[in-house]
PDB file of C-alpha atoms and ligand atoms in Angstrom:
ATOM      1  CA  UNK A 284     174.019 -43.152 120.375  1.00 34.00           C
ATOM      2  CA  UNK A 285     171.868 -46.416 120.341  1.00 37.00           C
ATOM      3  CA  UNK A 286     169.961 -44.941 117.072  1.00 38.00           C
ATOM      4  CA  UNK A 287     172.846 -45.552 115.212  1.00 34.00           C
ATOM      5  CA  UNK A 288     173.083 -49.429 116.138  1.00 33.00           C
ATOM      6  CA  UNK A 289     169.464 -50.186 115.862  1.00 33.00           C
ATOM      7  CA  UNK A 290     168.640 -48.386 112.427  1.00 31.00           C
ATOM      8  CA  UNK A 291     168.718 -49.206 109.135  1.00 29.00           C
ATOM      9  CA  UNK A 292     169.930 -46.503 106.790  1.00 28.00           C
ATOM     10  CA  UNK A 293     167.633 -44.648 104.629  1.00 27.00           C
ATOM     11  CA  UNK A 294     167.727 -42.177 102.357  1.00 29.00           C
ATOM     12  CA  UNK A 295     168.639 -38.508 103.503  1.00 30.00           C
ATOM     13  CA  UNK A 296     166.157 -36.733 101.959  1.00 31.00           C
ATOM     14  CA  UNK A 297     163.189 -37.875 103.934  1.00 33.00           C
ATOM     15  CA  UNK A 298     164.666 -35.665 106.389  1.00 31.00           C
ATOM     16  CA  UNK A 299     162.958 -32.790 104.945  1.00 31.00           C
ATOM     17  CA  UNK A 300     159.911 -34.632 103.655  1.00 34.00           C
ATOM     18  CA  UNK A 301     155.992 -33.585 104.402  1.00 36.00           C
ATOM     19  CA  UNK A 302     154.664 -32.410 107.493  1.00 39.00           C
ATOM     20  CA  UNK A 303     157.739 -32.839 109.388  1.00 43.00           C
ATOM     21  CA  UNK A 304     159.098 -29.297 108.107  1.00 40.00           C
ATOM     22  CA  UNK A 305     157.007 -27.338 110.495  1.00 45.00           C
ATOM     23  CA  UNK A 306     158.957 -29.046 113.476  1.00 46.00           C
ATOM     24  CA  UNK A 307     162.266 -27.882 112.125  1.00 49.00           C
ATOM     25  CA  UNK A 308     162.023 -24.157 113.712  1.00 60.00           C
ATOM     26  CA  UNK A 309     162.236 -26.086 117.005  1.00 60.00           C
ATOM     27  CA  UNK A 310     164.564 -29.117 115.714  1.00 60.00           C
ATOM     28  CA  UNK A 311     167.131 -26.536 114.676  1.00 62.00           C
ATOM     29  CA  UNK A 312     167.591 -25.452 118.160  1.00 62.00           C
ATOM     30  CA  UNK A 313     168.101 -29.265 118.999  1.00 63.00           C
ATOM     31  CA  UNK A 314     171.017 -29.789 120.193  1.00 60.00           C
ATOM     32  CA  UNK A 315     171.094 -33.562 119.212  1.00 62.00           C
ATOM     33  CA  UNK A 316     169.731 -32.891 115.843  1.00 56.00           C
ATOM     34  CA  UNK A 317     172.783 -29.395 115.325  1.00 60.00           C
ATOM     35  CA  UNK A 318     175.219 -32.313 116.608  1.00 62.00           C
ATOM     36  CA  UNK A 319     174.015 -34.569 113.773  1.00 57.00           C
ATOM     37  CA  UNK A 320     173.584 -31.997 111.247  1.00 55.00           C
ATOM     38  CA  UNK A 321     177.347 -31.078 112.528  1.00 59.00           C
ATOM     39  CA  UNK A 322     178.638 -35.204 111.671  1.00 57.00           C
ATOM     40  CA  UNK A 323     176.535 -34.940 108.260  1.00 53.00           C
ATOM     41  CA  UNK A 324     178.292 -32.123 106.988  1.00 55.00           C
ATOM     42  CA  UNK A 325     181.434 -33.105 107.535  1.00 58.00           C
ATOM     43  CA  UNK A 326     181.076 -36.196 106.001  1.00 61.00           C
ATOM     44  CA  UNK A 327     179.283 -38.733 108.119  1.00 68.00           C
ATOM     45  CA  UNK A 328     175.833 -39.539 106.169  1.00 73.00           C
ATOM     46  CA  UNK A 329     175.140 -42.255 108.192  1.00 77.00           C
ATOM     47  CA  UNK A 330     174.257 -39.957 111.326  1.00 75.00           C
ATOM     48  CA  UNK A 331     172.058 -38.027 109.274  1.00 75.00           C
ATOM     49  CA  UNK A 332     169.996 -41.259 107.514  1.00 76.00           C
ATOM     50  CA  UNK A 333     169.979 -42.128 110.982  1.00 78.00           C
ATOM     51  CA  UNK A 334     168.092 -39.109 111.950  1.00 77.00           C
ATOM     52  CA  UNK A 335     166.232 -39.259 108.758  1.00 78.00           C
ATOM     53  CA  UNK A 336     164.237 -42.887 110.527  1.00 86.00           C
ATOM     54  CA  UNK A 337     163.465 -41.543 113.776  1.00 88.00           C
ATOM     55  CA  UNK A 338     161.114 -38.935 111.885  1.00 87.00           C
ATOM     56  CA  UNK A 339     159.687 -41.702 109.483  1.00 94.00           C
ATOM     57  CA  UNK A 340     155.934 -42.551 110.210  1.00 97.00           C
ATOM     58  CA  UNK A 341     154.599 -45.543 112.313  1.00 98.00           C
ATOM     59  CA  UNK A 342     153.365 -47.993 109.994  1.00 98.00           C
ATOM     60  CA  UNK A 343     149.193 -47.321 110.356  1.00 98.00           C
ATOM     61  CA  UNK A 344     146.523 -49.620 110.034  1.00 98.00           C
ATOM     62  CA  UNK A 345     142.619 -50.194 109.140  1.00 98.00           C
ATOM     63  CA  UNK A 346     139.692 -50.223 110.986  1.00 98.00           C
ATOM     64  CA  UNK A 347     139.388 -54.335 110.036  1.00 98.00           C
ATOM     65  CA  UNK A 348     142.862 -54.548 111.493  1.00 98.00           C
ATOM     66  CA  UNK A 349     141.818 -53.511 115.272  1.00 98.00           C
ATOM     67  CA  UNK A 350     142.185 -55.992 117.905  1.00 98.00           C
ATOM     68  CA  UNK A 351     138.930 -57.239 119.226  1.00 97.00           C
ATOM     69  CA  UNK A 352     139.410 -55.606 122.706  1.00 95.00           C
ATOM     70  CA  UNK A 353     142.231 -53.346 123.782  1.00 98.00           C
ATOM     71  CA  UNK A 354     144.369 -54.409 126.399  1.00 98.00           C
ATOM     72  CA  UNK A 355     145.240 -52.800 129.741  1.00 98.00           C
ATOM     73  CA  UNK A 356     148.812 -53.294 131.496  1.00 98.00           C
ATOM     74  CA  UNK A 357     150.492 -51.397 134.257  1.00 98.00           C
ATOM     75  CA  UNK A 358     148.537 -49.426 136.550  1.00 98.00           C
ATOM     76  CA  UNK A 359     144.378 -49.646 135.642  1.00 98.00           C
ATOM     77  CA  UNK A 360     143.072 -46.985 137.779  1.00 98.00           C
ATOM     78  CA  UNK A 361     144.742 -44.471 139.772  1.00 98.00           C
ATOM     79  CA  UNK A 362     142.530 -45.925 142.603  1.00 98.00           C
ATOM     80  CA  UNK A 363     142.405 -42.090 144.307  1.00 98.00           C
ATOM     81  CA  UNK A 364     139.574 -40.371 145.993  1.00 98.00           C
ATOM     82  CA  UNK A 365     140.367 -37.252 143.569  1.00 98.00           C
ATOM     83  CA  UNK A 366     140.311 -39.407 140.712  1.00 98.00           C
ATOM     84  CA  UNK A 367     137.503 -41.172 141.244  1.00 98.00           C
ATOM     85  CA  UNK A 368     135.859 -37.998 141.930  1.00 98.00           C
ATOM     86  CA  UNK A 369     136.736 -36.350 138.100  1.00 98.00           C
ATOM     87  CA  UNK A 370     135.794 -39.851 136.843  1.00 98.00           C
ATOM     88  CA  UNK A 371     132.560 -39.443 138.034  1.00 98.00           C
ATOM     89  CA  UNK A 372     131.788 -36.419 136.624  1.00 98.00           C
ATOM     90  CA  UNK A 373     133.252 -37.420 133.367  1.00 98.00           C
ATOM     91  CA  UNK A 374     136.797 -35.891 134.207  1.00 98.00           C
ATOM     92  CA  UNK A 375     134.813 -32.244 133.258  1.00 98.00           C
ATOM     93  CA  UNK A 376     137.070 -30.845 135.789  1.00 98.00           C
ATOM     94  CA  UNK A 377     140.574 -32.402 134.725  1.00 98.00           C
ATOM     95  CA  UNK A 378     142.691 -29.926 133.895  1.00 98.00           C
ATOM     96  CA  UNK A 379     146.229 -30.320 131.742  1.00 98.00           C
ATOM     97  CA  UNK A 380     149.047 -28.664 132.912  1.00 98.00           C
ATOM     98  CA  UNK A 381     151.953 -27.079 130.723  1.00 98.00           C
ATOM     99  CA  UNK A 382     154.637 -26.163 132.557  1.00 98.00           C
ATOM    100  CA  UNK A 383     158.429 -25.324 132.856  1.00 98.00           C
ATOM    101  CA  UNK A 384     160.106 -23.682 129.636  1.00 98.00           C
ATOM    102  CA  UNK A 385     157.161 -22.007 128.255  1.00 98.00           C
ATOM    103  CA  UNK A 386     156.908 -18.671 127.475  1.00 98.00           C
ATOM    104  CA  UNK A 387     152.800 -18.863 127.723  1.00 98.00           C
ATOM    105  CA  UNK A 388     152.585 -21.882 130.418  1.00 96.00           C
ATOM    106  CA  UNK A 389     149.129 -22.481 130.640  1.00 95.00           C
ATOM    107  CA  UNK A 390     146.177 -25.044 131.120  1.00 98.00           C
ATOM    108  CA  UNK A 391     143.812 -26.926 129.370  1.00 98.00           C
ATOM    109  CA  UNK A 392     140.543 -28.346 130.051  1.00 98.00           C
ATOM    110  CA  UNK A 393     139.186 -31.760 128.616  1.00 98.00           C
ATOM    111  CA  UNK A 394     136.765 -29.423 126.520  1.00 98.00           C
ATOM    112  CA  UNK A 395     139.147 -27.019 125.221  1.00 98.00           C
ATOM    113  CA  UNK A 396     141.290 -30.051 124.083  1.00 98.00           C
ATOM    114  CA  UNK A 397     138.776 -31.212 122.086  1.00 98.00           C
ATOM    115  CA  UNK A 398     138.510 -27.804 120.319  1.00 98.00           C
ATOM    116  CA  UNK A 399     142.029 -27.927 119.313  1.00 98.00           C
ATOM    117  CA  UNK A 400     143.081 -29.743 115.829  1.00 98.00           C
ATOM    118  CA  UNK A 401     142.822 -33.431 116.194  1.00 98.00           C
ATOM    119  CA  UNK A 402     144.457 -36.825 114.885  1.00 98.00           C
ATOM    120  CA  UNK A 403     143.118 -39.966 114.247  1.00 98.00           C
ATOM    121  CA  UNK A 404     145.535 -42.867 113.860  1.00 98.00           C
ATOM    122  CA  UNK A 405     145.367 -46.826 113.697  1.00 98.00           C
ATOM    123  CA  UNK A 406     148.707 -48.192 115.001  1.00 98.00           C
ATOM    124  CA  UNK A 407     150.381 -51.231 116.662  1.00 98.00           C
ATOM    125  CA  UNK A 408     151.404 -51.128 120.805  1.00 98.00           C
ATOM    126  CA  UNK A 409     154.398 -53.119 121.543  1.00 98.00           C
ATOM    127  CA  UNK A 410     154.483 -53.959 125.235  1.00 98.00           C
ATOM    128  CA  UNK A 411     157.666 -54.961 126.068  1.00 96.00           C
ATOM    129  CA  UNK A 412     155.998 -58.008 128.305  1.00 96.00           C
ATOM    130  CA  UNK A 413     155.315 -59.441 124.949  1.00 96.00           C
ATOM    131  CA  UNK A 414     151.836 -58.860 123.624  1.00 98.00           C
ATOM    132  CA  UNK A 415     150.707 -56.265 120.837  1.00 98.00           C
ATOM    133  CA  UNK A 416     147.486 -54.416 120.418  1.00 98.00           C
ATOM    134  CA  UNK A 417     145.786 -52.887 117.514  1.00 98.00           C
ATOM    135  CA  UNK A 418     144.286 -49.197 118.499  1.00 98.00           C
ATOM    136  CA  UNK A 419     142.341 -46.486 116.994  1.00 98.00           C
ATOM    137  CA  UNK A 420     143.906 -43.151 118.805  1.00 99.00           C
ATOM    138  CA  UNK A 421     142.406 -40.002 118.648  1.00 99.00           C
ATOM    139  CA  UNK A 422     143.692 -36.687 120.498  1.00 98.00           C
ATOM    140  CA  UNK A 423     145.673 -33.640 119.941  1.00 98.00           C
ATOM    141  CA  UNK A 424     149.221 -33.455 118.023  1.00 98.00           C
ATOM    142  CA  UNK A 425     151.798 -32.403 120.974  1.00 98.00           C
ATOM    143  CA  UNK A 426     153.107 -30.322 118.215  1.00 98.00           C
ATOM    144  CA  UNK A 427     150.106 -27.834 118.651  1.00 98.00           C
ATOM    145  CA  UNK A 428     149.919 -27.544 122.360  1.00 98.00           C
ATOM    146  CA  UNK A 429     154.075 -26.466 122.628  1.00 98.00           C
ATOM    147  CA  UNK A 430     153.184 -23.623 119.885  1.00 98.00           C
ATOM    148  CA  UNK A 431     150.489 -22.216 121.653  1.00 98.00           C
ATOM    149  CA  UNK A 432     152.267 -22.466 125.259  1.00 98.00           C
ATOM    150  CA  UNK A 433     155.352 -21.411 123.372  1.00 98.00           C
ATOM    151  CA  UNK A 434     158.034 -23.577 124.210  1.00 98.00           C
ATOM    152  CA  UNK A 435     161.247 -22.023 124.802  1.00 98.00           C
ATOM    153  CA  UNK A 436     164.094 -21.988 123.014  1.00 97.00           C
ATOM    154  CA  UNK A 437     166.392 -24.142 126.129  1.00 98.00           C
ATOM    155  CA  UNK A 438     163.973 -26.545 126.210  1.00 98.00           C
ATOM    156  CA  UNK A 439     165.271 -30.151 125.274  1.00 98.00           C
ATOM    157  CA  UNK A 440     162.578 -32.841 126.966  1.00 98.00           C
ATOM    158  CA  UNK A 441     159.166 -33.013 127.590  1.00 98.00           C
ATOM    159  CA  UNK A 442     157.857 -34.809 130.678  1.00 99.00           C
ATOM    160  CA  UNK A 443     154.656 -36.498 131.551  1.00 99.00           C
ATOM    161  CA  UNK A 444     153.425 -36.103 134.654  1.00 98.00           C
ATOM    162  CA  UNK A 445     150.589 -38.972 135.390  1.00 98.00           C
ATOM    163  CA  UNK A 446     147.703 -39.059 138.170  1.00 98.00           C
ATOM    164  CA  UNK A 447     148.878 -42.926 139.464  1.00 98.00           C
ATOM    165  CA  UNK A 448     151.416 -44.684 141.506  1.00 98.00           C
ATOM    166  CA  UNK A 449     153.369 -47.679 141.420  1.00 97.00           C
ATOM    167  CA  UNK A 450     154.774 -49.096 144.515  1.00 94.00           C
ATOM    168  CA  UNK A 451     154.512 -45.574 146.192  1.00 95.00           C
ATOM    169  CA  UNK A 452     155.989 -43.737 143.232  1.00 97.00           C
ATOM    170  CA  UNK A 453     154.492 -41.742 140.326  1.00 98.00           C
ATOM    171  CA  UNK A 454     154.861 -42.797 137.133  1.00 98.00           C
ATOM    172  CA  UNK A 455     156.440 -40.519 134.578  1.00 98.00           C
ATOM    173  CA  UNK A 456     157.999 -40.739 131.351  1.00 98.00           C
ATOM    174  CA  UNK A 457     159.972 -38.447 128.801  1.00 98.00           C
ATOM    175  CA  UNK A 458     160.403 -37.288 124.773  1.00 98.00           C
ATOM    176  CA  UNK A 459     162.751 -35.518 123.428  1.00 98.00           C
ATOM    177  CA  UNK A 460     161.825 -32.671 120.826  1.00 98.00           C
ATOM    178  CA  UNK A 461     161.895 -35.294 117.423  1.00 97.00           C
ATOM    179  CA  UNK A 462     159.268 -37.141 119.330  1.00 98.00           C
ATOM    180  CA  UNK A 463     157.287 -34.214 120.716  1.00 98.00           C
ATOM    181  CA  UNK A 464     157.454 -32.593 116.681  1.00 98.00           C
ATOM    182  CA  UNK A 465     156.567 -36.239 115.374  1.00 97.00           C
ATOM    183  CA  UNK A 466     152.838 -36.021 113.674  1.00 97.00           C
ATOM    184  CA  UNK A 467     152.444 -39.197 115.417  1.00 98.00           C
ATOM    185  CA  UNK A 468     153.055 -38.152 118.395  1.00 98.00           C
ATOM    186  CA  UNK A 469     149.678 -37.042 120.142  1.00 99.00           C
ATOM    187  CA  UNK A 470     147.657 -36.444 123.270  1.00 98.00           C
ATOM    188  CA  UNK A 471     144.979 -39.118 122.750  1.00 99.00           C
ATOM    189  CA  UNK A 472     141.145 -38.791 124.380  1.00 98.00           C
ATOM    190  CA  UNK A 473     139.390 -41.640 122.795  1.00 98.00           C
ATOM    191  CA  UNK A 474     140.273 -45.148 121.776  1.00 98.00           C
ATOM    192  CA  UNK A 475     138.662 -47.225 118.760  1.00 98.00           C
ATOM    193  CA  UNK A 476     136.162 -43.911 118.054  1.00 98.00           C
ATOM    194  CA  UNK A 477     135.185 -43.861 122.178  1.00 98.00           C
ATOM    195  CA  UNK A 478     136.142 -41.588 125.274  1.00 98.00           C
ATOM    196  CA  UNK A 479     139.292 -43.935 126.439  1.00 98.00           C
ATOM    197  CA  UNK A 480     138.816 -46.153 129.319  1.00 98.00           C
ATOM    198  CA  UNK A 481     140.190 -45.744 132.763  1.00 98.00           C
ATOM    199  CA  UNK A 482     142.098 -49.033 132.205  1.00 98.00           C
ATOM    200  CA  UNK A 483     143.385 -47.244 129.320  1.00 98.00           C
ATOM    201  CA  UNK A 484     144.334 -44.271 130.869  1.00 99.00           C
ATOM    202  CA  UNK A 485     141.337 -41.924 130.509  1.00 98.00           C
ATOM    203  CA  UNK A 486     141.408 -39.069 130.310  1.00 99.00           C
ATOM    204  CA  UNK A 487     144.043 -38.053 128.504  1.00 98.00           C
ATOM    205  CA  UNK A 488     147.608 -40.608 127.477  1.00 99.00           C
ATOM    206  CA  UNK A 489     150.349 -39.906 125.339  1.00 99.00           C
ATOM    207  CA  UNK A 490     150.835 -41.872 122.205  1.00 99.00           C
ATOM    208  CA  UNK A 491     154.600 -41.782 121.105  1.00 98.00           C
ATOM    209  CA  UNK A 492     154.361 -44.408 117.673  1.00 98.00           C
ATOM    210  CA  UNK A 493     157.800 -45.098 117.326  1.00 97.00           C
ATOM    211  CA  UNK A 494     157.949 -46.020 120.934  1.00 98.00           C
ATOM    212  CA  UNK A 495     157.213 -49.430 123.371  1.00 98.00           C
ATOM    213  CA  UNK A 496     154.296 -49.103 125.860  1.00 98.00           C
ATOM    214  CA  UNK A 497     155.785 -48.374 128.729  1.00 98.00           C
ATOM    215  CA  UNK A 498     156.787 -44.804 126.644  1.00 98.00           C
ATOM    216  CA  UNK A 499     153.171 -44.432 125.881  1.00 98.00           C
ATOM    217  CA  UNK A 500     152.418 -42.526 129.609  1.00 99.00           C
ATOM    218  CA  UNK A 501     148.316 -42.596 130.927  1.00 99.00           C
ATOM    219  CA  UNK A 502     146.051 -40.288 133.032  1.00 99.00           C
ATOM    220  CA  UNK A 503     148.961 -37.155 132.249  1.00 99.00           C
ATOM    221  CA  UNK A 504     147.857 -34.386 134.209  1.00 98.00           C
ATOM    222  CA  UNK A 505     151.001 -32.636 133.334  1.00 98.00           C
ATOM    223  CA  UNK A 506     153.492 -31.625 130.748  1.00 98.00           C
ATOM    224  CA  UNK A 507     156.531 -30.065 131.802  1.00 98.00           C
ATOM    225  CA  UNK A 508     159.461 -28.645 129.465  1.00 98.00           C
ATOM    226  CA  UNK A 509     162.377 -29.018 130.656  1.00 98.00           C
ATOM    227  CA  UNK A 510     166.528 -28.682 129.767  1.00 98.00           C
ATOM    228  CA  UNK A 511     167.554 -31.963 131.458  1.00 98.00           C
ATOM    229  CA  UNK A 512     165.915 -34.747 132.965  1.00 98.00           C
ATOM    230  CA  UNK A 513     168.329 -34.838 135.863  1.00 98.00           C
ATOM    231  CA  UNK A 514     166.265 -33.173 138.219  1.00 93.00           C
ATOM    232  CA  UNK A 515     163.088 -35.325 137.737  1.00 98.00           C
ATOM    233  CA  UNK A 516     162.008 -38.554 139.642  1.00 98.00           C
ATOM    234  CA  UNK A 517     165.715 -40.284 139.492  1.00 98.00           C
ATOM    235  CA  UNK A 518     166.555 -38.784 136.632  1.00 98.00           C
ATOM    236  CA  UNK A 519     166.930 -41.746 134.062  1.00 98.00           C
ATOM    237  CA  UNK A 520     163.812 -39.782 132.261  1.00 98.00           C
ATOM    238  CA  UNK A 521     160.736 -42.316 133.430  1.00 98.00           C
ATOM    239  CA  UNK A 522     159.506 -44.897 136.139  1.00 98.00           C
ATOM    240  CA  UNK A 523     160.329 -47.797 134.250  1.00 98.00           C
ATOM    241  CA  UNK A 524     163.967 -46.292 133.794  1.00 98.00           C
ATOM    242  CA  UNK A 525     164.511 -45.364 137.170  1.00 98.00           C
ATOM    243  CA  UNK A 526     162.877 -48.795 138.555  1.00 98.00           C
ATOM    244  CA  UNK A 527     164.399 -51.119 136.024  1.00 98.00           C
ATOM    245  CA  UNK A 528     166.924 -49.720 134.046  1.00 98.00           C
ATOM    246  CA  UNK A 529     164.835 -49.650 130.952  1.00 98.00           C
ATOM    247  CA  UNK A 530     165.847 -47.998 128.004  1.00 98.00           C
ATOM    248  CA  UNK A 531     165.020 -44.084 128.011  1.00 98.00           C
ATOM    249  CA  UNK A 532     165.260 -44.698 124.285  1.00 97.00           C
ATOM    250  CA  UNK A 533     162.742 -47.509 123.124  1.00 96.00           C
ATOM    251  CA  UNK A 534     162.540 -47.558 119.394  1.00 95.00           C
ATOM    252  CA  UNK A 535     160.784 -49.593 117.462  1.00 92.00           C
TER     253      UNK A 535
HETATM  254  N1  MTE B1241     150.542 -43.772 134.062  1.00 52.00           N
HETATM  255  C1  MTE B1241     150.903 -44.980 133.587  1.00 52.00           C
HETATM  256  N2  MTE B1241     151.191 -45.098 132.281  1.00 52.00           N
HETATM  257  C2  MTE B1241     151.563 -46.284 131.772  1.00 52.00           C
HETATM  258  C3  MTE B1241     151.695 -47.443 132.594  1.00 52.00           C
HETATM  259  C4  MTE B1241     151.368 -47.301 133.970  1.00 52.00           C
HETATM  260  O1  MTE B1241     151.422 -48.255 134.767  1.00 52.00           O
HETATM  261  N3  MTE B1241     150.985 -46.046 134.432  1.00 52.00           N
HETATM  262  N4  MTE B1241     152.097 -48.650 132.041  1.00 52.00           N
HETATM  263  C5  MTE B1241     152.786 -48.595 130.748  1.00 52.00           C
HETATM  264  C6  MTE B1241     152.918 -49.865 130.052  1.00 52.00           C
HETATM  265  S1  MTE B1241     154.156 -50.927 130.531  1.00 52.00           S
HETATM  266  C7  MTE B1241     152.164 -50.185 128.963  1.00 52.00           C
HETATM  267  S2  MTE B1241     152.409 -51.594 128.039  1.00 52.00           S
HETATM  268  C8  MTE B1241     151.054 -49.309 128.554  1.00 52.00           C
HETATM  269  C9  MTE B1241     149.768 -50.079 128.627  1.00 52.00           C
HETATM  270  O2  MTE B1241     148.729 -49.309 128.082  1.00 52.00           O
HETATM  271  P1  MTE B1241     147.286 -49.944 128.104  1.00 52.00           P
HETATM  272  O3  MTE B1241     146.901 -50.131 129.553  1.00 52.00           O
HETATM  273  O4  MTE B1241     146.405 -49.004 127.382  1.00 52.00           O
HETATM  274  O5  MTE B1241     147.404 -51.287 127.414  1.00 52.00           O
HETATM  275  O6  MTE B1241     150.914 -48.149 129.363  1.00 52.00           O
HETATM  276  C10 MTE B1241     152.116 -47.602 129.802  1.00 52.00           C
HETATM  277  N5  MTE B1241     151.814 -46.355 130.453  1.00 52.00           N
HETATM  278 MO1   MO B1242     154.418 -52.444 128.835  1.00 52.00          MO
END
């Protein structure tokens, strides 16, 4: 359990501090979180303070503290006649999948989106290539899109399906429920108060705060719920993973 290693300990009651309480219907069903919740009772605190830090906040920042421009890495456009085509038309047609273990799998337009609740958050991207960026983020909680599909009781992950390719494979990346719960943790549309950039992954990338970049997956078309990751791309839970042998896990 590389949490344990790479976390300092913290006090055990932040597990049930703020916001984070309306996650808990679906972090009780956890398995990780009833196996830590198991080692806390009978006696080992340090699994639960470890717990306790993967739901702490990203540290957030203010509008002076934005980089002057935001950098792009990885893929920069999809470079596809179909996305070039929804570019054009302001991605108006791009539609969000939710699928897998929900009990309401559905879609969502761009527009209806944007009609949902929305976050706004400054915070710091790591890139594990060594640079950092300052970014305004501003999308829809994850939180709220798996309670109105429903997500199902056996679900454990949450994939990311994306519109590019590198090297003749799609890129993909996965969360497990703490991160999908996280308030952080959000389907962002615009960057520093604009509609996001292709080079940024417009029109729709997941911001996962506690996470490196290569976590934070662009141009998602897709969302799928699933019990294991085994079955997807090569089954180490992301491109970068199955490519590289990065870590699934990549706190911060
Ligand atoms: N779909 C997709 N998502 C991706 C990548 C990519 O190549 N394709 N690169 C990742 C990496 S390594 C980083 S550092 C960030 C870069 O995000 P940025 O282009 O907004 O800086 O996106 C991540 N998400
Ligand atoms: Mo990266």
């Amino acid at each position: 359990m590389t949490i344990l290693t790479r976390r300092k300990l913290i006090s055990s009651a932040a597990i049930g501090a703020g916001s984070l309480l309306t996650g808990c219907d679906a972090l009780n069903r956890n398995p990780t979180f009833q196996n830590m919740l198991a080692s806390a009772e009978s006696g080992n605190f340090a699994v639960q303070r470890a717990l306790g830090d993967r739901m702490q906040l990203a540290s957030e920042y203010n509008i002076a503290d934005l980089s002057p421009s935001f950098r792009a890495n990885g893929t920069r456009d999809p470079g596809t006649s179909e996305y070039a085509a929804s570019a054009a038309q302001g991605f108006a047609d791009w539609q969000l999948r939710l699928t897998g273990l929900f009990s309401k799998p559905r879609q969502f337009s761009l527009a209806a989106l944007q009609s949902l609740p929305q976050r706004t958050q400054i915070t710091r991207h790591d890139c594990v290539e060594g640079w950092s960026a300052i970014g305004q983020w501003t999308g829809v909680p994850v939180k709220i899109l798996l309670d109105v599909a429903g997500l199902r009781d056996s679900a454990r992950f949450l994939v990311f399906h994306c519109a590019d390719q590198l090297g003749g494979r799609p890129y993909y990346e996965s969360i497990d429920l703490l991160d999908a719960y996280h308030p952080q943790t959000i389907l962002a549309h615009r960057l520093n108060g604009e509609a996001l950039p292709v080079a940024n992954g417009a029109p729709l990338r997941l911001r996962v705060e506690r996470q490196l970049g290569y976590k934070q997956a662009k141009y998602i078309t897709g969302i799928e719920a699933v019990a294991s990751l085994a079955g997807i791309g090569e089954g180490k839970g992301g491109y970068w993973q199955d490519v590289a042998n990065y870590e699934w896990y990549a706190g911060i």
